[in-house]
PDB file of C-alpha atoms in Angstrom:
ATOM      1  CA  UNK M   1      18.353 -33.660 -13.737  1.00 81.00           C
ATOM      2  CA  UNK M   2      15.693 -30.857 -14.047  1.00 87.00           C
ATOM      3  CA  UNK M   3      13.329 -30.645 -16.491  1.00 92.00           C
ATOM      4  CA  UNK M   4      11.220 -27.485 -17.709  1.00 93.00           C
ATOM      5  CA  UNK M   5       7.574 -28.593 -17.540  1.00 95.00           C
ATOM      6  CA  UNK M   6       4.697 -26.182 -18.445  1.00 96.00           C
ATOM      7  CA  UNK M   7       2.441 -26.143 -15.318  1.00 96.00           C
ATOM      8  CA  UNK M   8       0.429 -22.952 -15.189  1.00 97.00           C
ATOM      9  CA  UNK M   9      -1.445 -22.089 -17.687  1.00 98.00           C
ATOM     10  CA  UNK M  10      -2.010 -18.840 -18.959  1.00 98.00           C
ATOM     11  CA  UNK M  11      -5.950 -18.895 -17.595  1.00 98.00           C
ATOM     12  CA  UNK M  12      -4.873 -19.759 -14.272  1.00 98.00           C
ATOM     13  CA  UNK M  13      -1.987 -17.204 -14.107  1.00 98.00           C
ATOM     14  CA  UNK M  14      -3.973 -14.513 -15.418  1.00 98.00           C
ATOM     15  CA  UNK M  15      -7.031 -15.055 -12.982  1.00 98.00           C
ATOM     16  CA  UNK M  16      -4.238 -15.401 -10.212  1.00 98.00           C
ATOM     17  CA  UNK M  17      -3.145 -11.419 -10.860  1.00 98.00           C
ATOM     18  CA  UNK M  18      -6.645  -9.639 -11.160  1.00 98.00           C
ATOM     19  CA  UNK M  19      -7.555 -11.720  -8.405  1.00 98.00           C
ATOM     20  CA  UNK M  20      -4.570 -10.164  -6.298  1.00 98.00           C
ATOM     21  CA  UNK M  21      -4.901  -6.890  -7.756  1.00 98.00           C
ATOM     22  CA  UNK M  22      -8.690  -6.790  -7.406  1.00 98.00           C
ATOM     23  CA  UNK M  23      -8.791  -7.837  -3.405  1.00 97.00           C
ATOM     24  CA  UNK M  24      -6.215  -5.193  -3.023  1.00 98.00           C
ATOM     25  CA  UNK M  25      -8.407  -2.689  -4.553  1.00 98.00           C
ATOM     26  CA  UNK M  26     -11.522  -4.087  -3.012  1.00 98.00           C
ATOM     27  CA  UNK M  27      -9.499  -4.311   0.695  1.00 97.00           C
ATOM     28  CA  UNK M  28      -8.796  -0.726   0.140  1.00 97.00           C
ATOM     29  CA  UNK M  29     -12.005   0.861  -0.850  1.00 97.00           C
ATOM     30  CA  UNK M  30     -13.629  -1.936   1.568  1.00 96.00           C
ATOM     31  CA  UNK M  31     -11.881  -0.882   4.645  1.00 95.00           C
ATOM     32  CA  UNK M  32     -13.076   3.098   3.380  1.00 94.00           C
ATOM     33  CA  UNK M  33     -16.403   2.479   3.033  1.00 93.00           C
ATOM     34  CA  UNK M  34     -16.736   1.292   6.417  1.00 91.00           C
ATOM     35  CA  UNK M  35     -14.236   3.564   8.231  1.00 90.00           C
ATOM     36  CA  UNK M  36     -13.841   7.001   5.879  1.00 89.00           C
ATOM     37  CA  UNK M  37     -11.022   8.808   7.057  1.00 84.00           C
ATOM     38  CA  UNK M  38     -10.160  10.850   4.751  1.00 78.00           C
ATOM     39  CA  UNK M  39     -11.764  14.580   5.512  1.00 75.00           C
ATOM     40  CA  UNK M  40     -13.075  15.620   2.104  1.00 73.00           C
ATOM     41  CA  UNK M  41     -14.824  19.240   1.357  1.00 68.00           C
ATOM     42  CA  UNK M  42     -16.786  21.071  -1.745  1.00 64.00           C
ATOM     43  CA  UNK M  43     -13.240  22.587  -2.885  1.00 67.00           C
ATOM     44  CA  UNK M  44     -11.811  19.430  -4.398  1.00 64.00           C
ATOM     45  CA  UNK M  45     -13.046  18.467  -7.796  1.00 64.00           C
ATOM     46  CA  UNK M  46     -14.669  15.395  -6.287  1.00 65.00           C
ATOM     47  CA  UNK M  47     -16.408  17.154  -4.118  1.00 67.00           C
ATOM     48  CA  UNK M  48     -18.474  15.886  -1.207  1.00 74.00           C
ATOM     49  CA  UNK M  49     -18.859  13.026  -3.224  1.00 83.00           C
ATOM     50  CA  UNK M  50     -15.882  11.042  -2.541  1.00 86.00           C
ATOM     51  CA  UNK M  51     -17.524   8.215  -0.992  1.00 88.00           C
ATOM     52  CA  UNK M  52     -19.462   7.959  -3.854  1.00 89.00           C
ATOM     53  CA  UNK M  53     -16.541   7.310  -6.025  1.00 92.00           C
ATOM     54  CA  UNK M  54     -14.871   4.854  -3.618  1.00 94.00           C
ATOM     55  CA  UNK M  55     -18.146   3.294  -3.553  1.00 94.00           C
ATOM     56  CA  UNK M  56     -18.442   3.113  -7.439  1.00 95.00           C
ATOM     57  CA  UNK M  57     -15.075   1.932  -7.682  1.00 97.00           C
ATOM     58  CA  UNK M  58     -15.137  -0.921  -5.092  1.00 97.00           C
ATOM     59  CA  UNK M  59     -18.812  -2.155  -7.228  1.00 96.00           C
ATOM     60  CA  UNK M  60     -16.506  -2.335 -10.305  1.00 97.00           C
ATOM     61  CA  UNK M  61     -13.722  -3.858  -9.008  1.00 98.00           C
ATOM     62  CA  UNK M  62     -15.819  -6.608  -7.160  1.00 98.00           C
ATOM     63  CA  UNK M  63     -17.423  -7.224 -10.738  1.00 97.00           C
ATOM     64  CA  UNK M  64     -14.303  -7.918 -12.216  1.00 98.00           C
ATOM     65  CA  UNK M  65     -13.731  -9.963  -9.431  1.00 98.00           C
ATOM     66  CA  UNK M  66     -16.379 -11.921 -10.397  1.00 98.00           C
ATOM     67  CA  UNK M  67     -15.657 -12.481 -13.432  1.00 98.00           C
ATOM     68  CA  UNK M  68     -12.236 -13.669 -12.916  1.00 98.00           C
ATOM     69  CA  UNK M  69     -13.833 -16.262 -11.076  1.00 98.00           C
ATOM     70  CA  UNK M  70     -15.729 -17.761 -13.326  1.00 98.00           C
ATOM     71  CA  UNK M  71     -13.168 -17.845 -16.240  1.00 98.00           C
ATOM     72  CA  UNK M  72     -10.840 -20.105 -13.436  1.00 98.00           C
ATOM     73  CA  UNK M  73     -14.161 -22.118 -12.343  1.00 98.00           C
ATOM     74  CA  UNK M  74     -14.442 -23.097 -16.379  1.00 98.00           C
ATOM     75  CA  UNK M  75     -10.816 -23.595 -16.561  1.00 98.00           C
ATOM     76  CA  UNK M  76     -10.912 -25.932 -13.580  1.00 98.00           C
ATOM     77  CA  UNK M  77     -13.101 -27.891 -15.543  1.00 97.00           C
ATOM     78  CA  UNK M  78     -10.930 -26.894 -19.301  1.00 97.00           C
ATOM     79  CA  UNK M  79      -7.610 -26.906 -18.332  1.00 95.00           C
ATOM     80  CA  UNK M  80      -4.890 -29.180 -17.645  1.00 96.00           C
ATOM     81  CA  UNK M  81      -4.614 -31.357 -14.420  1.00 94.00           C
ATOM     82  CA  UNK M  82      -2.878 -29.357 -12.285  1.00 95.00           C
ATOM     83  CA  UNK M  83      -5.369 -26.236 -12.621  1.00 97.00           C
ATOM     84  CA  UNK M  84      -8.719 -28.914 -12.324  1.00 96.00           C
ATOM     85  CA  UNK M  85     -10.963 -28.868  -9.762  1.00 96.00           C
ATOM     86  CA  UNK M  86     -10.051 -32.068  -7.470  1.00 95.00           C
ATOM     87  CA  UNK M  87      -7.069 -30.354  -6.808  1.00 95.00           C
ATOM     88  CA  UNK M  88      -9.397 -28.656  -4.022  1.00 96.00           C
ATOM     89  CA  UNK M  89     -10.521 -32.039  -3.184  1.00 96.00           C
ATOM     90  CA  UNK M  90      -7.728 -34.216  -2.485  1.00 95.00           C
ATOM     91  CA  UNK M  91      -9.148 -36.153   0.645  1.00 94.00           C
ATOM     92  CA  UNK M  92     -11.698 -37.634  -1.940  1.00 94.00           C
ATOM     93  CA  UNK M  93      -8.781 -40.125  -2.901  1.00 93.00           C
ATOM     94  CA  UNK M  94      -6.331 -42.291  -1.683  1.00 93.00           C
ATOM     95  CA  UNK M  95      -3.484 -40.557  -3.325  1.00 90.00           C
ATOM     96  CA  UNK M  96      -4.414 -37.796  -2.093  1.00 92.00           C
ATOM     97  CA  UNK M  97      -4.983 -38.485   1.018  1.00 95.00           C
ATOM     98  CA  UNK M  98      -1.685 -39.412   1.285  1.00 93.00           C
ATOM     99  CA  UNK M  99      -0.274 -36.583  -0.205  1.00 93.00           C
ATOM    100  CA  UNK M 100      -2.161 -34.500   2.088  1.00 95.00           C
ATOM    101  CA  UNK M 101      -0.503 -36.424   4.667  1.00 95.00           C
ATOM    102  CA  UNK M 102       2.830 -35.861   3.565  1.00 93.00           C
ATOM    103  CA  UNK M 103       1.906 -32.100   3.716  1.00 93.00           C
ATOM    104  CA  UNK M 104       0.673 -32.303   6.957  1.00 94.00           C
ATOM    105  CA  UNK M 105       4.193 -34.184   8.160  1.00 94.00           C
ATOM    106  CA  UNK M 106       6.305 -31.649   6.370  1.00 91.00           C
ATOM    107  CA  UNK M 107       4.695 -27.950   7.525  1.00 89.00           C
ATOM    108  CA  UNK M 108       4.524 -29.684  10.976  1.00 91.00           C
ATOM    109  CA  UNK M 109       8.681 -30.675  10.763  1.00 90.00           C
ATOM    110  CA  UNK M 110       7.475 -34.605  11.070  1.00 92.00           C
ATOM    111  CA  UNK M 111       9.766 -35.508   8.010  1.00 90.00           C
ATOM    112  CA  UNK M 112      12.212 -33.104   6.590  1.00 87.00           C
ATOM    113  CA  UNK M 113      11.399 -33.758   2.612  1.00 86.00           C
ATOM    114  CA  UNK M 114       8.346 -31.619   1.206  1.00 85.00           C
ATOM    115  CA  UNK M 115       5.904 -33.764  -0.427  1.00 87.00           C
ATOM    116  CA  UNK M 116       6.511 -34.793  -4.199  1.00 87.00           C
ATOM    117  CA  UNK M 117       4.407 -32.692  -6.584  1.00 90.00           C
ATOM    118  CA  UNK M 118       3.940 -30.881  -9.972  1.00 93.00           C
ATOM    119  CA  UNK M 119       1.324 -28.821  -9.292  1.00 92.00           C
ATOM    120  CA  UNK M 120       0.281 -27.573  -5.527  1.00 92.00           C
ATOM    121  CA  UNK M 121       0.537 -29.546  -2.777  1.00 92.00           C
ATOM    122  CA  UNK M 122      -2.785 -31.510  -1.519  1.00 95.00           C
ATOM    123  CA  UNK M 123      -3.204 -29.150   1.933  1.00 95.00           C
ATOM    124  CA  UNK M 124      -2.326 -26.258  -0.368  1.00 94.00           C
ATOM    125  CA  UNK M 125      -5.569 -27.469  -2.909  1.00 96.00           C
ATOM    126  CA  UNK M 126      -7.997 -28.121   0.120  1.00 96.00           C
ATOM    127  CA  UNK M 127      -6.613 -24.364   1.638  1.00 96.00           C
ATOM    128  CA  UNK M 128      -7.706 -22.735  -1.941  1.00 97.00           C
ATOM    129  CA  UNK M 129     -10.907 -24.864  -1.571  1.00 97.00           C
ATOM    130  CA  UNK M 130     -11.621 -23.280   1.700  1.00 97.00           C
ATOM    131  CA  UNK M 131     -10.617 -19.961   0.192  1.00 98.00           C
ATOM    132  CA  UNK M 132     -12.935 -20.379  -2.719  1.00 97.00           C
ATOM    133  CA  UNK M 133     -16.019 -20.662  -0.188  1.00 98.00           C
ATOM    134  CA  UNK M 134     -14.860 -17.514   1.806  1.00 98.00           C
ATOM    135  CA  UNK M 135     -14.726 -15.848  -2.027  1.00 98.00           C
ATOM    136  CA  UNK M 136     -18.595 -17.348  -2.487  1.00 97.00           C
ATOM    137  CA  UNK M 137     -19.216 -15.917   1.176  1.00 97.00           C
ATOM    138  CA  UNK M 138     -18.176 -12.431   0.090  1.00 97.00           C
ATOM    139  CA  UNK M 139     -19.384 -12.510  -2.992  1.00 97.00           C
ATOM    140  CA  UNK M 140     -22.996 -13.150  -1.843  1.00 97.00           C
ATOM    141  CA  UNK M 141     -22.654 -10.811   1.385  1.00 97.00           C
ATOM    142  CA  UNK M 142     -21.503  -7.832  -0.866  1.00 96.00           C
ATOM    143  CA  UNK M 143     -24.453  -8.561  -3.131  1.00 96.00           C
ATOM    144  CA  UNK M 144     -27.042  -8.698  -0.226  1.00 96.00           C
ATOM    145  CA  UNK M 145     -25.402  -5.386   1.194  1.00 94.00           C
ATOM    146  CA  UNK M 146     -25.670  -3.929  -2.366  1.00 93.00           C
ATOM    147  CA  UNK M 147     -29.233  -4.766  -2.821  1.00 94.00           C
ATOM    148  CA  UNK M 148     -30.384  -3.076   0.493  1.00 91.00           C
ATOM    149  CA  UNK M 149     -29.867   0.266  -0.901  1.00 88.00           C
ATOM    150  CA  UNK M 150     -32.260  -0.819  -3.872  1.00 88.00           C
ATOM    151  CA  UNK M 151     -34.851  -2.850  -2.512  1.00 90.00           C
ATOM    152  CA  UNK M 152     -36.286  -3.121  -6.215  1.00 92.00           C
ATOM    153  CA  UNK M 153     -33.742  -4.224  -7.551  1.00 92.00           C
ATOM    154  CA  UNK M 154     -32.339  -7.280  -9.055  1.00 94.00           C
ATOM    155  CA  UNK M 155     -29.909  -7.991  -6.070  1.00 93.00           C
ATOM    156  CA  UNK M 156     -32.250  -7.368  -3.353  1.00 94.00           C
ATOM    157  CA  UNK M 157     -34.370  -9.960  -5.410  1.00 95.00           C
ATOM    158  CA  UNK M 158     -31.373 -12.381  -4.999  1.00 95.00           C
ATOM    159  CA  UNK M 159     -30.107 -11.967  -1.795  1.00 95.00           C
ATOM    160  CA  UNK M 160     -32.853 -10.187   0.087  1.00 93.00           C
ATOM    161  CA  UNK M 161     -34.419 -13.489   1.731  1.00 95.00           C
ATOM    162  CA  UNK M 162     -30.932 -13.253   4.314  1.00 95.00           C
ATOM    163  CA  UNK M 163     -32.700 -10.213   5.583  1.00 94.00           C
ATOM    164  CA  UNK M 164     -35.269 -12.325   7.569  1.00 94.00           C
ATOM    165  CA  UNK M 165     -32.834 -14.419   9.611  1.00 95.00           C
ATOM    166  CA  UNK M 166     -29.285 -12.191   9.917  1.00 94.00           C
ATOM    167  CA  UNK M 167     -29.662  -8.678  10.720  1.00 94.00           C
ATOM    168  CA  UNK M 168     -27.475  -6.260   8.204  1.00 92.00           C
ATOM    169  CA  UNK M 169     -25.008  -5.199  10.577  1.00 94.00           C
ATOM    170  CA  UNK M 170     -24.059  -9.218  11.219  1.00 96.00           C
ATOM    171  CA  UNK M 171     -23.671  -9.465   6.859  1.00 96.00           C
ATOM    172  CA  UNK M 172     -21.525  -6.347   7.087  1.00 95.00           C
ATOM    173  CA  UNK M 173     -19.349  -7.419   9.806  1.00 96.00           C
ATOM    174  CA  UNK M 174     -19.057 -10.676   8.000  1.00 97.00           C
ATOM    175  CA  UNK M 175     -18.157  -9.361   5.053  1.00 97.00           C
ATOM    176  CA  UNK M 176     -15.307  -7.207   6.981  1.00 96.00           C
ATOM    177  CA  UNK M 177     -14.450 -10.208   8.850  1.00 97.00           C
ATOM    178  CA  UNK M 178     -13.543 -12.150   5.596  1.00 97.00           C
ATOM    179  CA  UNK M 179     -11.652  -9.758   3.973  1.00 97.00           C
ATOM    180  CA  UNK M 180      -8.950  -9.596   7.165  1.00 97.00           C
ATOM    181  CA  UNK M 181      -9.217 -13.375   6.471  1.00 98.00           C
ATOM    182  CA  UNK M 182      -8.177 -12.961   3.300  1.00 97.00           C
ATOM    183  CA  UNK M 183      -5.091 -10.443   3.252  1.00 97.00           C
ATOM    184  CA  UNK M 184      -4.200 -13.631   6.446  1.00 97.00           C
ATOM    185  CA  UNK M 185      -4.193 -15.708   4.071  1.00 97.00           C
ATOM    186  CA  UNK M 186      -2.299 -13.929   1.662  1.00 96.00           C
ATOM    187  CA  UNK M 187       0.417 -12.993   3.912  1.00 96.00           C
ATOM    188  CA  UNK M 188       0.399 -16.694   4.607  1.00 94.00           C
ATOM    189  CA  UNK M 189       0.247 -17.619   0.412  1.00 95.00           C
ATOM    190  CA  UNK M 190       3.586 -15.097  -0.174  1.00 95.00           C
ATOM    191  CA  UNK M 191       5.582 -16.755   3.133  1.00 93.00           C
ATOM    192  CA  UNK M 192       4.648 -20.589   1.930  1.00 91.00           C
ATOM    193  CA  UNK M 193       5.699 -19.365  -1.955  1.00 92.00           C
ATOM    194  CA  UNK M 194       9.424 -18.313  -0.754  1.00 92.00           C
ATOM    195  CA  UNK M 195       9.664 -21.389   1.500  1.00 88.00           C
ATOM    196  CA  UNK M 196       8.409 -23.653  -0.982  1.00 87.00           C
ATOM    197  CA  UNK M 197      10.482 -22.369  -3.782  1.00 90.00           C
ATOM    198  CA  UNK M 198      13.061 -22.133  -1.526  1.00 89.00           C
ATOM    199  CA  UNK M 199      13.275 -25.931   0.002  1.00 85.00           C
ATOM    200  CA  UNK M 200      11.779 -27.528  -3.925  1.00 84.00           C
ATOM    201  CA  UNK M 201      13.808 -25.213  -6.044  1.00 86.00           C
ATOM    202  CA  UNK M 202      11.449 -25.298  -8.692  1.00 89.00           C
ATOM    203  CA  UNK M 203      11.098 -22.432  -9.611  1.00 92.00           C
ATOM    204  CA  UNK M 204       7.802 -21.957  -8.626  1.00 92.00           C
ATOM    205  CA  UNK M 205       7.752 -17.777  -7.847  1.00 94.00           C
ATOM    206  CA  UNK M 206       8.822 -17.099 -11.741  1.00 95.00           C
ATOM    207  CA  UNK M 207       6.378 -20.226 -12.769  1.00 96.00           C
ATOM    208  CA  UNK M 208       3.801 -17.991 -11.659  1.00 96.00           C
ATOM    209  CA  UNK M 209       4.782 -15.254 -14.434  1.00 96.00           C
ATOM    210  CA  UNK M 210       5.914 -18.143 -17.130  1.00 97.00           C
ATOM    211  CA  UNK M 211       4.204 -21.275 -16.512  1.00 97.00           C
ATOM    212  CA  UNK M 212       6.791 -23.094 -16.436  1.00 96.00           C
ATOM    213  CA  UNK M 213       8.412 -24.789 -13.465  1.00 95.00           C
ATOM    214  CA  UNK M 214      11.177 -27.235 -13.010  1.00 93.00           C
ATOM    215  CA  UNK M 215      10.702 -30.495 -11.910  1.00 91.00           C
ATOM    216  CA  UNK M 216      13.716 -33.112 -11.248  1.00 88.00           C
ATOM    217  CA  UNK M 217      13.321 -36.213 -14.433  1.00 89.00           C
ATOM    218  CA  UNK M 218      13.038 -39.279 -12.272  1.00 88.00           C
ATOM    219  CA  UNK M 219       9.719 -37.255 -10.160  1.00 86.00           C
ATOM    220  CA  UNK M 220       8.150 -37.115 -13.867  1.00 88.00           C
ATOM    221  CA  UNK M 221       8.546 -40.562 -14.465  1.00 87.00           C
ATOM    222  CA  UNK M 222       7.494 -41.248 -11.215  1.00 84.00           C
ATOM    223  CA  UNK M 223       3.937 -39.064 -12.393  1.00 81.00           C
ATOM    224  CA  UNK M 224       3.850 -40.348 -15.692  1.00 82.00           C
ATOM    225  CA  UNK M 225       4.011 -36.877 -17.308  1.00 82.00           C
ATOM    226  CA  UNK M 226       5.915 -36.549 -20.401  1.00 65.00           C
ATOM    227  CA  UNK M 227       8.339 -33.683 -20.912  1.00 56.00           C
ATOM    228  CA  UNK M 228       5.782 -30.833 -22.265  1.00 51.00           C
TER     229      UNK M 228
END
């Protein structure tokens, strides 16, 4: 029997959605900024000053970015256990290391059953943990690149030190380099959603608009997790 079990909270859902719609926004004005192809003269009401405004809008959008970030870092320390931080950590214990296992078998067709779980699977945690380093790679490589074009400023203060070992061509191709990664990865996130959802039915593509997913009775015994 299925159970409807409250997984995702709102936090983590909302964060999940500006954090889509932001590196869509920030893969679009990216990939502008460093290939402009769009021919632009003084007749428009922009002006010759589109790039500015692509330019403006990708600072914004990275900002909110940001901060969407660090309302789901506090929440992985706030909210329930299935948004917390070990999640991204699950080689630290024996569970799950053995849960990460079980991944391992199951995307690699060594056992046909997917691994038993309420929240994400353990490889799926340690992928988002990689993920959140690429987002702290970006993050500071945008900020160095920002801070070149004011050398008093407060980001060049920051980030200006990378200047004396990387050249700024090797930060910008990094930061282009991580952004492919990304929209990879998020190919790769949509495929594993429909296959997981698919093979669990657990709802887990709505539980990403409601919350709530459904989980068979005798696997939340099994977690000791009461009905929520």
């Amino acid at each position: 029997m299925l159970r409807r079990l409250y997984v995702w909270e709102i936090p983590v859902r909302l964060t999940h959605w500006v954090n889509v719609a932001s590196i869509v926004m920030l893969s679009l004005t990216g990939y502008y900024i460093g290939n402009p192809w769009i021919l632009v003269s003084g007749r428009e009401w922009y002006g010759p000053y589109f790039m500015g405004i692509v330019r403006f809008t990708h600072f914004v959008v990275a900002f909110v970015f940001i901060a969407s970030l660090l309302l789901r870092t506090y929440w992985a320390i706030a909210g329930n256990e299935w948004a917390s931080w070990r999640g991204l950590f699950p080689f630290l214990t024996k569970e799950g290391r053995k849960s990460l296992a079980d991944a391992i078998g199951y995307y690699f067709f060594l056992r046909r059953e997917p691994p038993e779980v309420i929240g994400h699977n353990a490889l799926a945690g340690l992928t988002y943990g990689w993920i959140v380093f690429l987002y702290l790679l970006l993050t500071f490589t945008g900020f160095a690149l920002l801070g070149e074009v004011n050398t008093s400023g407060i980001w060049y203060k920051l980030t200006g030190w990378i200047f004396l070992f990387v050249h700024n061509q090797v930060l910008r191709q990094a930061h282009h380099l991580i952004m492919w990664l990304l929209i990879a990865f998020a190919l790769h996130h949509v495929y594993s959603a429909f296959l997981v959802d698919s093979e669990e039915g657990n709802g887990l593509m709505s539980s990403i608009f409601s919350g709530f997913k459904f989980i068979h009775a005798d696997l939340l015994k099994k977690m000791g997790v009461a009905k929520k």
